[in-house]
C-alpha positions as a LaTeX table, in Angstrom:
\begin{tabular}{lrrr}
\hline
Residue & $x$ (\AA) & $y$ (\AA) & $z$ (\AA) \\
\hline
Unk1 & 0.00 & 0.00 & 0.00 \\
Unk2 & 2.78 & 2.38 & 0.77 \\
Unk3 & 4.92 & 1.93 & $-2.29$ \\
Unk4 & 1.52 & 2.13 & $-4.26$ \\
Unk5 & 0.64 & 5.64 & $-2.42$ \\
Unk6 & 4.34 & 7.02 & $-3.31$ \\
Unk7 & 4.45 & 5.67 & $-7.04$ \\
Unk8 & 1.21 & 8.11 & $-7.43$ \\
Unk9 & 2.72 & 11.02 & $-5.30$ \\
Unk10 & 6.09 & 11.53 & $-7.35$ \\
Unk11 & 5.30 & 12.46 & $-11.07$ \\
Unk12 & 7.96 & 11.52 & $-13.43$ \\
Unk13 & 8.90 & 14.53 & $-15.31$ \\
Unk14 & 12.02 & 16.89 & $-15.04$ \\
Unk15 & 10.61 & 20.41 & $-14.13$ \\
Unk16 & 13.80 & 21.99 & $-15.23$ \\
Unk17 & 14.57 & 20.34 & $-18.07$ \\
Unk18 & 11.24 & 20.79 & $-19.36$ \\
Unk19 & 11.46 & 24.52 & $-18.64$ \\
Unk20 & 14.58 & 24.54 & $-20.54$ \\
Unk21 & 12.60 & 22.78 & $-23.74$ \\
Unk22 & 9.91 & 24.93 & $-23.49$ \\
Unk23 & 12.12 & 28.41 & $-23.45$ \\
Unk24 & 14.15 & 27.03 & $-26.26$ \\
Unk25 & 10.59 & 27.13 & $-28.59$ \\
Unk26 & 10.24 & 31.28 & $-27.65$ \\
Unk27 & 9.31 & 32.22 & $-31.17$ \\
Unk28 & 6.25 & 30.03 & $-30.91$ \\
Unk29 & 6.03 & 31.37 & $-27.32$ \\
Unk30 & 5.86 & 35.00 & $-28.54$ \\
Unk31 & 3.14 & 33.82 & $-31.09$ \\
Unk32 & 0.89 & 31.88 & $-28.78$ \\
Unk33 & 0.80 & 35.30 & $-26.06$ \\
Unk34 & 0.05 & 37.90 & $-29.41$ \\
Unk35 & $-2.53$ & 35.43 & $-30.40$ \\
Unk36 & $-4.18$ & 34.79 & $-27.22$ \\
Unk37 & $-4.25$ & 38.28 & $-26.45$ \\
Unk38 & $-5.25$ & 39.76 & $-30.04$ \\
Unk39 & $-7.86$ & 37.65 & $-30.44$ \\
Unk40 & $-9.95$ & 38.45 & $-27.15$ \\
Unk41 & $-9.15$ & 41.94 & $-28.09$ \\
Unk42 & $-10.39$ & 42.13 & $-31.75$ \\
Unk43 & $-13.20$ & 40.01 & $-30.60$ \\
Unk44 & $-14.37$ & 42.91 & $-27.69$ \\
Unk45 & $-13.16$ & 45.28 & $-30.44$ \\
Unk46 & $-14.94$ & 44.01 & $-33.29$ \\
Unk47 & $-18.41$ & 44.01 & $-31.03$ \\
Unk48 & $-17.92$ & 47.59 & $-29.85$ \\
Unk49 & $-17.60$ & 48.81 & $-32.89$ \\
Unk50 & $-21.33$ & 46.90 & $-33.94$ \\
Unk51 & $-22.98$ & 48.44 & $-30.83$ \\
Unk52 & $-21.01$ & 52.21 & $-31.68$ \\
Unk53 & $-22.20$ & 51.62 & $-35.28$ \\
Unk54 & $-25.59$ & 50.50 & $-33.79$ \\
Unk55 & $-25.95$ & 53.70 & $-31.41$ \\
Unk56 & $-25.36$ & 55.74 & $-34.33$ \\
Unk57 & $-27.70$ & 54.58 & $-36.46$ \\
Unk58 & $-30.31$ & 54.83 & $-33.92$ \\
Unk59 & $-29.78$ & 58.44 & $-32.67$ \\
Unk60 & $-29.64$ & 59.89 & $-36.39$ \\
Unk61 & $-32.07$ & 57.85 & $-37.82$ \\
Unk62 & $-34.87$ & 57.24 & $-34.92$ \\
Unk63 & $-35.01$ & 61.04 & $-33.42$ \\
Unk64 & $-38.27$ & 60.57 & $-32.08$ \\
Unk65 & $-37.73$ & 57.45 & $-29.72$ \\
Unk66 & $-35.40$ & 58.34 & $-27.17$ \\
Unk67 & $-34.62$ & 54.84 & $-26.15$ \\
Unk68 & $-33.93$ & 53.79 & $-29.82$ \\
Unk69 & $-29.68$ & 54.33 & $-29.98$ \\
Unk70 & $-29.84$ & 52.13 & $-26.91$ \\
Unk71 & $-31.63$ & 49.02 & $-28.73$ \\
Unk72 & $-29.58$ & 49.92 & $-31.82$ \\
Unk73 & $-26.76$ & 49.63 & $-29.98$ \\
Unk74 & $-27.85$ & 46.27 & $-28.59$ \\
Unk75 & $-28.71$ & 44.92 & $-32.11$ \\
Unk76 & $-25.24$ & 46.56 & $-33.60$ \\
Unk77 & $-22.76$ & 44.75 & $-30.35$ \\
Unk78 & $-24.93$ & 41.93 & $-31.21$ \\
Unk79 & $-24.70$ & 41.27 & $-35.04$ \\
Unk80 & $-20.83$ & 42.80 & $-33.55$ \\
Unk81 & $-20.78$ & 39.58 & $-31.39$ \\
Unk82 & $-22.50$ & 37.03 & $-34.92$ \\
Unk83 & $-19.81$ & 38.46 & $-37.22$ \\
Unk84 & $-16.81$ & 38.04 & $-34.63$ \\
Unk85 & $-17.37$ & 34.36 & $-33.64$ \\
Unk86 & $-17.73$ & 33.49 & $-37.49$ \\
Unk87 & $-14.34$ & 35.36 & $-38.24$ \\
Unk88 & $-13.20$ & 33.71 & $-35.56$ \\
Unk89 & $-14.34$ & 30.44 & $-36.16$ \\
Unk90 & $-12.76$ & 30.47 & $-40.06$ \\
Unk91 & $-9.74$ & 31.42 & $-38.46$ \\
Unk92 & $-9.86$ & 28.37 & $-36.03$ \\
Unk93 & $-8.67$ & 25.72 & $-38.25$ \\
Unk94 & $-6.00$ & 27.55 & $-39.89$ \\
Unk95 & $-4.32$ & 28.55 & $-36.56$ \\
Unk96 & $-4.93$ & 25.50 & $-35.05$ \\
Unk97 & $-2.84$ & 24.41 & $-38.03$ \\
Unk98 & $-0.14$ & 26.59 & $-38.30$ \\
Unk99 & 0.59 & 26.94 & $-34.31$ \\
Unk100 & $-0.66$ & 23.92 & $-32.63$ \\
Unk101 & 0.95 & 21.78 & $-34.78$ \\
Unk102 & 3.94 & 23.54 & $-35.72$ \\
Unk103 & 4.75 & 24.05 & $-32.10$ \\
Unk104 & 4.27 & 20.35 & $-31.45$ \\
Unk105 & 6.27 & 19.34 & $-33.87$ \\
Unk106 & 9.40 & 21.80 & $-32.52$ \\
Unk107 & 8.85 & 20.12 & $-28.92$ \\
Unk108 & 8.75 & 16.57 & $-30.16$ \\
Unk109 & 12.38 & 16.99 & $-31.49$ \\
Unk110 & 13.31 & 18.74 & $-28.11$ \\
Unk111 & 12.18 & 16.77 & $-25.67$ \\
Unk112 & 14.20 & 13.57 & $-28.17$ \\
Unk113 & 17.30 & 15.91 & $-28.19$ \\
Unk114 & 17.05 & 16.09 & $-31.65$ \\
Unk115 & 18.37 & 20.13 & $-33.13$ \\
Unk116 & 16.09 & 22.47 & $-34.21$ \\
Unk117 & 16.87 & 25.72 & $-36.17$ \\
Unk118 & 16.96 & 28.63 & $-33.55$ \\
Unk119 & 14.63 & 32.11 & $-33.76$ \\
Unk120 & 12.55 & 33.04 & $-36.41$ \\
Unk121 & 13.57 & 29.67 & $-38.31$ \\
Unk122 & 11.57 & 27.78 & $-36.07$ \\
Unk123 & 8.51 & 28.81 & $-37.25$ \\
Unk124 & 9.35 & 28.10 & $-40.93$ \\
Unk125 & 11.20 & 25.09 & $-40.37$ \\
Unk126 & 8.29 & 23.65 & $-37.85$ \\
Unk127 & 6.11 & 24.46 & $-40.91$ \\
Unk128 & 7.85 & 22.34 & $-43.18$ \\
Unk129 & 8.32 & 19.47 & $-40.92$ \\
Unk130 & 4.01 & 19.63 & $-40.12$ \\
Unk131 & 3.28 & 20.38 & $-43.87$ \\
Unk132 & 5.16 & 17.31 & $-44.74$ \\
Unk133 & 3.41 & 15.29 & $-42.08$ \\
Unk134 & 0.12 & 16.37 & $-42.69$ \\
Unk135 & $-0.02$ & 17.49 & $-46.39$ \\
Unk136 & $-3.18$ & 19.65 & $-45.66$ \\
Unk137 & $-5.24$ & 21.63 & $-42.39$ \\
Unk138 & $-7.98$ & 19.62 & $-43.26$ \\
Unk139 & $-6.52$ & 16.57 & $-42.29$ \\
Unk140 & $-5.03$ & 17.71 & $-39.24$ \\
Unk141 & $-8.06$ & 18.82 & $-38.31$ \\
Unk142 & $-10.03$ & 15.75 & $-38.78$ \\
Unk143 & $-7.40$ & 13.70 & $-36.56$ \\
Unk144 & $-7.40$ & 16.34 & $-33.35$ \\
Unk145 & $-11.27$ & 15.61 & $-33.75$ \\
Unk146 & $-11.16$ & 11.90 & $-33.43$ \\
Unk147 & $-8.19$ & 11.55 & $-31.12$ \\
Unk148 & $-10.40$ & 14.29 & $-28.60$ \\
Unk149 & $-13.18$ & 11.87 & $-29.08$ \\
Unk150 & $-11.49$ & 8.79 & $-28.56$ \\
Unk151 & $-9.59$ & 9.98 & $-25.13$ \\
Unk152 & $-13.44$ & 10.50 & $-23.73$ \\
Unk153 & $-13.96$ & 7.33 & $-23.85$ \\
Unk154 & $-10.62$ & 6.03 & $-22.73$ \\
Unk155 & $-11.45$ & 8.31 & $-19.82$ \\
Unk156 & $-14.62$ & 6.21 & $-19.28$ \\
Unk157 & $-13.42$ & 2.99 & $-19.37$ \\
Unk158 & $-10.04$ & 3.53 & $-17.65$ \\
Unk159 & $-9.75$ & 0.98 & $-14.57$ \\
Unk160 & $-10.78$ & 2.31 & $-11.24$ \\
Unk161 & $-9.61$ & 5.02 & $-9.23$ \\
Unk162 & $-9.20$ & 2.88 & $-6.06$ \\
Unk163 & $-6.14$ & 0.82 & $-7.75$ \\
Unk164 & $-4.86$ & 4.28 & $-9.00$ \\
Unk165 & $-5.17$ & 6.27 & $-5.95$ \\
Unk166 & $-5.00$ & 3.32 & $-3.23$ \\
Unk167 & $-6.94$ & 5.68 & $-0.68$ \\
Unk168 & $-9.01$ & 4.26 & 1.97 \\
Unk169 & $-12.85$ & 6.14 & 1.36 \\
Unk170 & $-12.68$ & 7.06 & $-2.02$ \\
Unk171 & $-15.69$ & 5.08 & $-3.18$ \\
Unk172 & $-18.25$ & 7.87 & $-2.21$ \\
Unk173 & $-16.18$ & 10.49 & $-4.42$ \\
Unk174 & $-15.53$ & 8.44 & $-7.47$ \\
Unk175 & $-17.60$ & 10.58 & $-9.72$ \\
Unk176 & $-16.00$ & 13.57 & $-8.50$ \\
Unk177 & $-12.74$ & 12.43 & $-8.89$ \\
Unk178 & $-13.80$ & 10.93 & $-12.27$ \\
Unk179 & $-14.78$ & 14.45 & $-13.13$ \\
Unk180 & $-11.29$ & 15.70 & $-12.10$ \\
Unk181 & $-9.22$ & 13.24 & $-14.34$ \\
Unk182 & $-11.35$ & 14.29 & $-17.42$ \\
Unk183 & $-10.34$ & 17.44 & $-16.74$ \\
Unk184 & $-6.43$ & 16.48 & $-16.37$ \\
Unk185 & $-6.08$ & 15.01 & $-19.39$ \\
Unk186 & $-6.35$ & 18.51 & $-21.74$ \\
Unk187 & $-3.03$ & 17.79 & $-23.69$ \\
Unk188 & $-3.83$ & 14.66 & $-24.31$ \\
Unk189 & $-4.20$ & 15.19 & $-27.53$ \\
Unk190 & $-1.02$ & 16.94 & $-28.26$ \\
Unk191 & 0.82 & 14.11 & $-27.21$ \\
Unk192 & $-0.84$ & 11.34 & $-29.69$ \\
Unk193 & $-0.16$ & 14.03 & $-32.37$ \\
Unk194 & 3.49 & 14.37 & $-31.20$ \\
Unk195 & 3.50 & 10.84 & $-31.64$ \\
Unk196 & 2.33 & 11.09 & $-35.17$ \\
Unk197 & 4.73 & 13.62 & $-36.30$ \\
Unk198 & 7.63 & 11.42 & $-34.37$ \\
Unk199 & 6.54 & 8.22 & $-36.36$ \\
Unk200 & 6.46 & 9.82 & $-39.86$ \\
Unk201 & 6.70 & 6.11 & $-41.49$ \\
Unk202 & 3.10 & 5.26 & $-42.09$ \\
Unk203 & 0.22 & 7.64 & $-42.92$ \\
Unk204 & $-0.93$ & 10.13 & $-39.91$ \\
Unk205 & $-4.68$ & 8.19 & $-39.19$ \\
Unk206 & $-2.37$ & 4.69 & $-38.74$ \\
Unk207 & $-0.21$ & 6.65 & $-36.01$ \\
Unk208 & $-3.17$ & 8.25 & $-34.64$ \\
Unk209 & $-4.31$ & 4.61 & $-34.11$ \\
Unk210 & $-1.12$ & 3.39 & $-32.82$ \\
Unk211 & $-0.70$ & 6.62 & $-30.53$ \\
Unk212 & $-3.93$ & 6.02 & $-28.56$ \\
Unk213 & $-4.12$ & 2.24 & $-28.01$ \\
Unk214 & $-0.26$ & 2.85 & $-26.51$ \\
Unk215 & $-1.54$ & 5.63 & $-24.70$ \\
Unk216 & $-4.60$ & 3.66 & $-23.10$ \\
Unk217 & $-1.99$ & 0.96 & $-21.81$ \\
Unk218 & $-0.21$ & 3.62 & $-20.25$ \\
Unk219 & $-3.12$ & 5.54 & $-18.81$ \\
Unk220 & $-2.24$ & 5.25 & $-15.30$ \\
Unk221 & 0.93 & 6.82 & $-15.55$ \\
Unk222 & $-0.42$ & 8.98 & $-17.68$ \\
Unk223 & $-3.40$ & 10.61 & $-16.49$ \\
Unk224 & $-1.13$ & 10.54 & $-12.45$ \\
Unk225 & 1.08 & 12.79 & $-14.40$ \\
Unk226 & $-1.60$ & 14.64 & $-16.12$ \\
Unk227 & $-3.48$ & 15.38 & $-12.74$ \\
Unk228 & 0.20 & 16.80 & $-11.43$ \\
Unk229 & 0.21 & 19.28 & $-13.82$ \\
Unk230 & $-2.97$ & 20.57 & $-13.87$ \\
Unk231 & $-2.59$ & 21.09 & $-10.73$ \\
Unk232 & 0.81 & 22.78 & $-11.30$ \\
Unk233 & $-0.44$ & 24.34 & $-13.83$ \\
Unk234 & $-3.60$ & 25.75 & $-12.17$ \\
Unk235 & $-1.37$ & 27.12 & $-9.19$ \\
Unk236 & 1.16 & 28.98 & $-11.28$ \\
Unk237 & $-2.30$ & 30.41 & $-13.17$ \\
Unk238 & $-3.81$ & 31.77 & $-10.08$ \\
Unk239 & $-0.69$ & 33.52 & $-8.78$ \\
Unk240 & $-0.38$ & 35.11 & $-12.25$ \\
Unk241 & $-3.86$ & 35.91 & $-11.42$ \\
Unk242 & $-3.15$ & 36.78 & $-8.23$ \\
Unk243 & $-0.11$ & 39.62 & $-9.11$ \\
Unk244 & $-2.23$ & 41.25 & $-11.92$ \\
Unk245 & $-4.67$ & 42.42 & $-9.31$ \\
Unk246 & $-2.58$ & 45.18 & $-8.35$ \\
Unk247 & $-2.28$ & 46.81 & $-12.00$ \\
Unk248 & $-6.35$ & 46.09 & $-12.12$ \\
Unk249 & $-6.58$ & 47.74 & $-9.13$ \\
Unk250 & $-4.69$ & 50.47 & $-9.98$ \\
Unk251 & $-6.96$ & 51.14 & $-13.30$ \\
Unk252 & $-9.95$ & 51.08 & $-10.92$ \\
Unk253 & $-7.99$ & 54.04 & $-8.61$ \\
Unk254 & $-7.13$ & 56.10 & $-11.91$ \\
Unk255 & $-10.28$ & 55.15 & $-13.84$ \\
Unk256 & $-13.31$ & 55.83 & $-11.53$ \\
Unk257 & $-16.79$ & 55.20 & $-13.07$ \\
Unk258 & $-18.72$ & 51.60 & $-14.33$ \\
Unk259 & $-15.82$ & 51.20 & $-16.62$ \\
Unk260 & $-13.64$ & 50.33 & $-13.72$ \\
Unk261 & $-15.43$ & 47.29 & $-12.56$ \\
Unk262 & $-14.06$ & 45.43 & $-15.68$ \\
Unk263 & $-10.09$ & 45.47 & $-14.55$ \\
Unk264 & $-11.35$ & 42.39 & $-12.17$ \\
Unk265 & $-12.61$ & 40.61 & $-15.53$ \\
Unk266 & $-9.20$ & 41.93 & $-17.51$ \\
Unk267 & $-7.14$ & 40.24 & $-15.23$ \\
Unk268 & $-8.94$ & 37.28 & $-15.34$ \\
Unk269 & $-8.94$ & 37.13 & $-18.57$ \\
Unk270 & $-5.40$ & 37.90 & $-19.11$ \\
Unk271 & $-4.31$ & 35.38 & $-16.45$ \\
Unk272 & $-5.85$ & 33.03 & $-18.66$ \\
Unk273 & $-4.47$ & 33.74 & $-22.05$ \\
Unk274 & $-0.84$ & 33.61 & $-20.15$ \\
Unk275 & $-2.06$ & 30.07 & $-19.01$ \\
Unk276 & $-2.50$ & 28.58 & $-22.68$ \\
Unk277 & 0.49 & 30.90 & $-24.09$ \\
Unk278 & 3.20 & 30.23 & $-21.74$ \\
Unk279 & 1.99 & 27.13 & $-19.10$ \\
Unk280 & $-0.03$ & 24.71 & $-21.58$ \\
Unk281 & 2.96 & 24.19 & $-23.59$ \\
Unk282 & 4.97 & 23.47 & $-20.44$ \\
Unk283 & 2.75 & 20.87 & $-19.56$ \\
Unk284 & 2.51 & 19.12 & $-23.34$ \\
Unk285 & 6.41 & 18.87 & $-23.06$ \\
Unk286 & 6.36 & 16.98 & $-19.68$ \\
Unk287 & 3.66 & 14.93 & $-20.31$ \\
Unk288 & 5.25 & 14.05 & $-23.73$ \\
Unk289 & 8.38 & 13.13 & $-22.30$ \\
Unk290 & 6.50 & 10.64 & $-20.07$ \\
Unk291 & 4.72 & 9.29 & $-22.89$ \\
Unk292 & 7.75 & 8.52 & $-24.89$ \\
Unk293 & 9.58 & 6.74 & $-22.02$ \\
Unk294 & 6.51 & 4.91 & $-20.72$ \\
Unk295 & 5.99 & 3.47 & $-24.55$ \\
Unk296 & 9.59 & 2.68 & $-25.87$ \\
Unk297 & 10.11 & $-0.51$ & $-26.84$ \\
Unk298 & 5.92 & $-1.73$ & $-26.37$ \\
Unk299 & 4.09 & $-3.49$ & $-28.80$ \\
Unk300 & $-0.14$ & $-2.58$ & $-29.50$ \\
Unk301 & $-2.15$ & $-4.80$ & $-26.93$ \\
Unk302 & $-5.08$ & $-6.12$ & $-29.12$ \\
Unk303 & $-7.34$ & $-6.14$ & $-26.14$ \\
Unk304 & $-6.90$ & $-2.57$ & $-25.31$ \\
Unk305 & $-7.99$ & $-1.70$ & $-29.11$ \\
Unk306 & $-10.89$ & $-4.47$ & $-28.72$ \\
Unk307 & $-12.15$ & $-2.45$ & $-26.24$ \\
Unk308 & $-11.73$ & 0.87 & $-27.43$ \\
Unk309 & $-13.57$ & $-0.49$ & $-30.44$ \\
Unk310 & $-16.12$ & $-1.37$ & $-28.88$ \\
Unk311 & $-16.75$ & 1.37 & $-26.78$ \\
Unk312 & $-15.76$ & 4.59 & $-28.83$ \\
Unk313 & $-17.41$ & 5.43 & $-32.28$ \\
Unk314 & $-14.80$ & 7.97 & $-32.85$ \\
Unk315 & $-11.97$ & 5.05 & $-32.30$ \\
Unk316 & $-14.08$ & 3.32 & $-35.00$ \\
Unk317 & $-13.93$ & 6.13 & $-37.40$ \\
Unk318 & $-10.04$ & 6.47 & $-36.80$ \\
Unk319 & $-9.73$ & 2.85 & $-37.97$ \\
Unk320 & $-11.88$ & 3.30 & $-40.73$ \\
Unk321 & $-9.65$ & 6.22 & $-41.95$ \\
Unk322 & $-6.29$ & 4.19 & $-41.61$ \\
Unk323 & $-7.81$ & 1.40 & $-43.22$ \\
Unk324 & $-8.54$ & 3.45 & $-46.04$ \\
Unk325 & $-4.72$ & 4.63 & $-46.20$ \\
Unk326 & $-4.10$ & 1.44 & $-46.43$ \\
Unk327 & $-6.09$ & 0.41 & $-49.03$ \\
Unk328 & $-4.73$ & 3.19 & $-50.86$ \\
Unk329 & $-1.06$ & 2.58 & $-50.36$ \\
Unk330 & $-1.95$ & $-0.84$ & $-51.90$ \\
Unk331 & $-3.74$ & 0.44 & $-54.97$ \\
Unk332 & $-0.74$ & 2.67 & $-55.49$ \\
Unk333 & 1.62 & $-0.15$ & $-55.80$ \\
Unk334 & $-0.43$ & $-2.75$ & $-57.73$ \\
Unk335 & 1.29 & $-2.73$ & $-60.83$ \\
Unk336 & $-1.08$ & $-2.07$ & $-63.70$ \\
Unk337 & $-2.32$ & $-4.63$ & $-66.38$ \\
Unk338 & 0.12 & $-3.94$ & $-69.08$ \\
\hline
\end{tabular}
């Protein structure tokens, strides 16, 4: 019991030689923090400017009703909010694309202390490397989808918590704790797709496959070292949180009025785009060091991808797609009827 109780409370990651990795990939770091600032910005932006638009439409327009640039404004922040999301949204894939992946990509040779290029090369040389992997967005896309879909259910059918957190009274909080290791497993994803761009031999659906049966027979150690850094993770978040109350409170010193009550939500919100700039890709370097070492040298177990099968249509769908790479593999190296 005691040996079991200290496997779970030591995680198995280097915290300063993944700090070390992580500061190495700075120019994607620098592009992460302008795009999850910018975008909140142009978002809050691109709505004021509906509901100014809105106001001004209604006070030249509707003279007579004095309540009228008020609803305009309402309808203009609102169409504001309709036309943001949608730029937003047909900028999702492309990002997603070019940063997610290309950033992955950079880490994966890292944390296998294999060289990468250094500044601005990075990004063009982590674009080649993911372009070559992954031909198009689209199908990049399509494989984050299914691999998300596919770690739900490994979540679900994961053995219990009592033999992975050998507790006494845990029973009672199962679902809670359940809840919690859903939650822990957010990078998840980047790691199978690491995977894929470290095994560049067959196509990316096959890896995909590969990546998340391995992953399932490593879930303990996987998900214990996924709940360490979320919590590490979290911490680190709230004390950012935590020392950009003093600027907010500052702004609500020099900047009396309703306008003030918003440096509370600007620091929130800030806190949070440092989180996913600077900490997420902290924790997809640790946890994909983990996931190397815990699968070198292991071979697919059949019944873990029975039961995946069985229990997770987008598992099925994955298959479906790497079957179909193989199939056409094959047709492209039948030799044709003369």
């Amino acid at each position: 019991m005691k040996q079991r109780i200290e496997a779970f409370v030591m995680w198995d990651f280097s915290i300063g030689r993944t700090l070390v990795i992580t500061a190495r990939t700075w120019p994607f770091i620098f592009l992460r923090v302008f795009i999850y600032t910018a975008v909140p910005a142009a978002f809050c932006l691109i709505i004021a400017c509906g509901a100014g638009v809105g106001f001004g439409i209604g006070h030249i327009f509707i003279l007579a009703d004095a309540e009228a640039p008020a609803r305009c404004a309402g309808i203009g922040g609102l169409i504001g909010m309709v036309a943001a999301t949608a730029l937003m949204y047909g900028l999702r894939e492309y990002v997603l694309y070019i940063v997610k992946a290309g950033h992955i990509a950079v880490l994966v040779h890292l944390v296998e202390g294999r060289p990468v290029p250094g500044g601005q090369r990075q990004l063009t040389y982590a674009r080649k490397v993911v372009v070559e992997r992954f031909v198009e967005a689209n199908v990049f896309f399509v494989l984050d989808q299914l691999i998300k879909g596919t770690l739900d259910s490994i979540s679900a059918v994961t053995s219990g918590l009592a033999a992975l957190i050998p507790l006494p009274g845990l029973t009672a909080a199962v679902g809670l704790l359940n809840h919690f290791i859903r939650a822990s497993v957010t990078y998840v994803d980047e790691i199978i797709l690491g995977y894929n761009i470290r095994m560049a031999d067959v196509s990316p659906f096959q890896n995909g496959l590969r990546g998340i049966v391995l992953y399932a027979q490593n879930s303990k150690i996987m998900v214990k070292n996924a709940i360490w850094l979320s919590v590490i993770v979290w911490v680190l978040t709230i004390i950012v949180f935590i020392s950009l109350l003093a600027p907010a409170a500052a702004l609500i010193f020099w900047i009396p009025g309703p306008s003030s009550g918003y440096a509370f939500f600007f620091a929130i919100g800030l806190s949070l785009a440092l989180k996913m700039a600077l900490l997420e890709p902290f924790a997809i370097a640790a946890l994909m060091g983990v996931y190397f070492k815990a699968i070198e040298g292991q071979a697919l177990d059949p019944a873990w991808e029975e039961r995946l099968n069985e229990t997770s249509e987008a598992f099925r769908d994955l298959k479906d797609k790497a079957l179909e790479g193989l199939a056409d593999i094959a047709r492209a190296n039948t030799p044709r009827a003369a």
